[in-house]
C-alpha cells in the first residue's frame, strides 16, 4: 500500500516486486494448482516453496516498522498497527457474508469468536492481520526491555515452541505432559503459526537485515540454494513420517529467509516510484481478496457451465489469480484517482481560509510551488538520497506546521529543526518520521527528546557523554566538524567518534557534516568544499572499517544540492531552496528555472489620506511632502518582519498592480506608503510586500538586497502574529 511503511530511507524495488510474487504464492497455497499433476509436486509448491511468502511479508514489516530507527519508533509502530487494524476490519466485514454462508460462525461460542478475532482470523487467510499486529507489538515491547541479542534468543525460543505445535507435532505426541500443554494452548489458538510464535523472529530478522552490512552476492545465493534444498528435504521427511499437524514452520525457514531477503535488498531501483507503489498496493489486495475470488470463480464456473475452472486445479488457480489481480488493479486505479482528487481540492478546513480574508497582514504559501520544489530537488538527487527539509525557524518564517504537513503529503518523512521546542511543536501537529534537532539541547530537556522521539545532534564528545548519562536510549546523529568549526566532533578525532558509537545509551542513527562555502563555485571555495567532503568520507570509511555502521550520512544543504550534486548521501538537508529562493537575488535568478517562490507577504490598507505640501509624516518626521499627495497606511510593520531598513523610500509595496514607495520610518505595526500613482486605492485593499501583483513582482531577494542581508534572514523573521494560509 502507498506509504504503508513510514520511515523508509531508500527504495527497494525488488522487495516491492517480490510482494507480487509472494501474493501469487499465497494464492497457490489456497488453491493447490498442481493437485492434479501430483501430490508431491503440489506439496512442494504450496507447502515448501510458497511458505516463504508470509515470512517475507513479516520481514518487510520488520524492516520498515519494527526496526525502531531514528525516532520513528512508537509513532510509526502505532500508526502501522492502526492501519493494519483498519485493513483487518475491512476484511472482516468483507468476509462476513461468505463466512456466514459457509456456516463458519454457527455454533461458535464467544470464546471461539475471540480466538478467531485475536489469533486465527475470522476467515482462513485473515490470520495474517492479527498475527502481524501481535508480532509488531510484541517486538515493540521486547525492544523496550531487551537488548538485540536477547530479543533474538527470545524470538528463536518462541519459534521453537511454535515448531513443535506445527511441523514437528509428531514429537510432542510422544510426550504426554508436553502434549497436554500444547493441547491447552490449542484452546486459545488453533495453530502455533501466529503472532506470538511465528511472527517475531521474522520481524526481527527483517529489522536486522535492513540495517546490516551487505554481504557478497555469491555467498547469499549459495546460502539460499543450499538452505532451500535442505528445507525441502526437511519438509518431505516430516511429511513422510507424518509428523506434521500443520505445515507452515520449518527449522530451516528462517535460514532460507535470511538469504532470500538479503538478495532482494541488494538490487537497485529500476522502476518508476508510481509503478512500484501500484505493485505494493495490488499485492496487498490480491492477498485480501483471493478467497472471495475463489468463491466467485466457483460461482461463475457453475453459472456458465465451465467445469474446467473448478475441475482442473491449474486452470482454477490461474482463473483465481487473474481475477484477483484484475479486481485489485481496478481498485488501485479507483483509489489512486480518489486520492489525487482529494489532495487537489486541498485538505485545509474552510475556516482557515476565511480567517485570513480579514487579516491585517498575512502570508500566502503556494502549495504547488512547494511541491514543485520538492520534486525538482528530488530529481537532482539520486533515488537513494532523500530530502530532510530544514523547517527550523518556523520553516524559514513560512509556518513550520503548514509546510511540514504539505511535505508529509508529498512523502517526506524526515525533517530537521534548530531546537527541541520546534521538534515538539511538529510532533504535536501530527508530523511523523524522523525529526533531527540540529542544535544544542539542554540536558534538562533530554526527556523531551525521548518523549517526542526526536533525534538529537551530538555537538561534541563531551556532549555525547551528557546524552549518554541520561540513562535511557536516545537517538542521535553525530555532527562532524569538517571545517565550519561551529558544531560537531572534529573529523580527525576518529577515537572520539568511535567512543560515541560505543556509548551504551546512544543509538547512533547517522552522521553528518555541514558545508560552509558550497554557495560559491570560486576555485578556493571548491577546494575548501572538496576538502570538507574528503574529510567526512575518510572518517566514514574509517568507521566502517572498524565495523561501525554508517547507514545514514548527509552533508548537503540547499547550495550543496545545487552546486555539488555528487556529494549526495542518504539525505539532503534542504532549506532555503525548498522555499523557492536562494540567499541572494542573483543566485535566485540563476536557478529560477528550477525553483518557484512559495511565500507571498500581504498587508491590508488601513486608511488612505491626503498629505498636503509641506506636511510631514511618521516618527522623527523624516518625510515631508514636496507637493500634495495621497498616502496609505498599511497594517504591517517591523514586528511582522518588514525590515526597518526599508524605511524612507528604500523599499516599496505593490497595490492594484502599481508600485507604492515607503515614506518615513517603518513602525512596529504599521508603515506608510505613497499611493499618489495608484488609482482607486481604498481602505481594505491588499498591499503586496513580497510576491506578484499584476505585472510587477517584489521578491524576497529584492527585500534582502534593500535591507543589506540575505533572504534567509528576511524570511525567518516573518512575524509570528501573521496569518498563514496555504493556497
Ligand atoms: C539551516 C541548516 C540547513 C539548511 O540550510 P539551507 O542553506 O537553508 O538549505 C542544513 N543543515 C544545517 C546544519 C543547518 O543549520
Short mmCIF file of C-alpha atoms in Angstrom, two decimals, residues 10 53 57 76 139 160 181 187 213 240 242 249 254 258 294 354 356 370 381 420 436 560 575 642 649 665 695 721:
data_model
loop_
_atom_site.label_atom_id
_atom_site.label_comp_id
_atom_site.label_asym_id
_atom_site.label_seq_id
_atom_site.Cartn_x
_atom_site.Cartn_y
_atom_site.Cartn_z
CA UNK A 10 15.82 4.04 0.35
CA UNK A 53 5.59 -15.74 1.23
CA UNK A 57 5.72 -10.03 4.44
CA UNK A 76 5.45 4.59 13.43
CA UNK A 139 8.65 -6.79 19.21
CA UNK A 160 10.97 -23.31 18.55
CA UNK A 181 0.47 -28.19 27.42
CA UNK A 187 -7.79 -23.99 23.17
CA UNK A 213 26.01 -4.52 6.01
CA UNK A 240 6.91 -38.96 5.15
CA UNK A 242 3.63 -37.92 9.32
CA UNK A 249 7.00 -23.82 10.16
CA UNK A 254 14.31 -18.60 8.90
CA UNK A 258 17.80 -14.81 5.86
CA UNK A 294 -12.19 -18.38 -5.18
CA UNK A 354 -11.88 32.68 5.91
CA UNK A 356 -7.04 35.29 6.54
CA UNK A 370 6.35 23.89 -2.70
CA UNK A 381 19.44 13.82 -6.34
CA UNK A 420 13.89 20.74 20.69
CA UNK A 436 16.56 15.82 13.72
CA UNK A 560 25.24 21.66 -1.78
CA UNK A 575 16.20 24.66 3.50
CA UNK A 642 9.22 44.08 7.29
CA UNK A 649 11.94 55.20 0.17
CA UNK A 665 10.09 55.30 9.07
CA UNK A 695 2.85 42.56 -13.92
CA UNK A 721 1.39 37.01 14.51
#
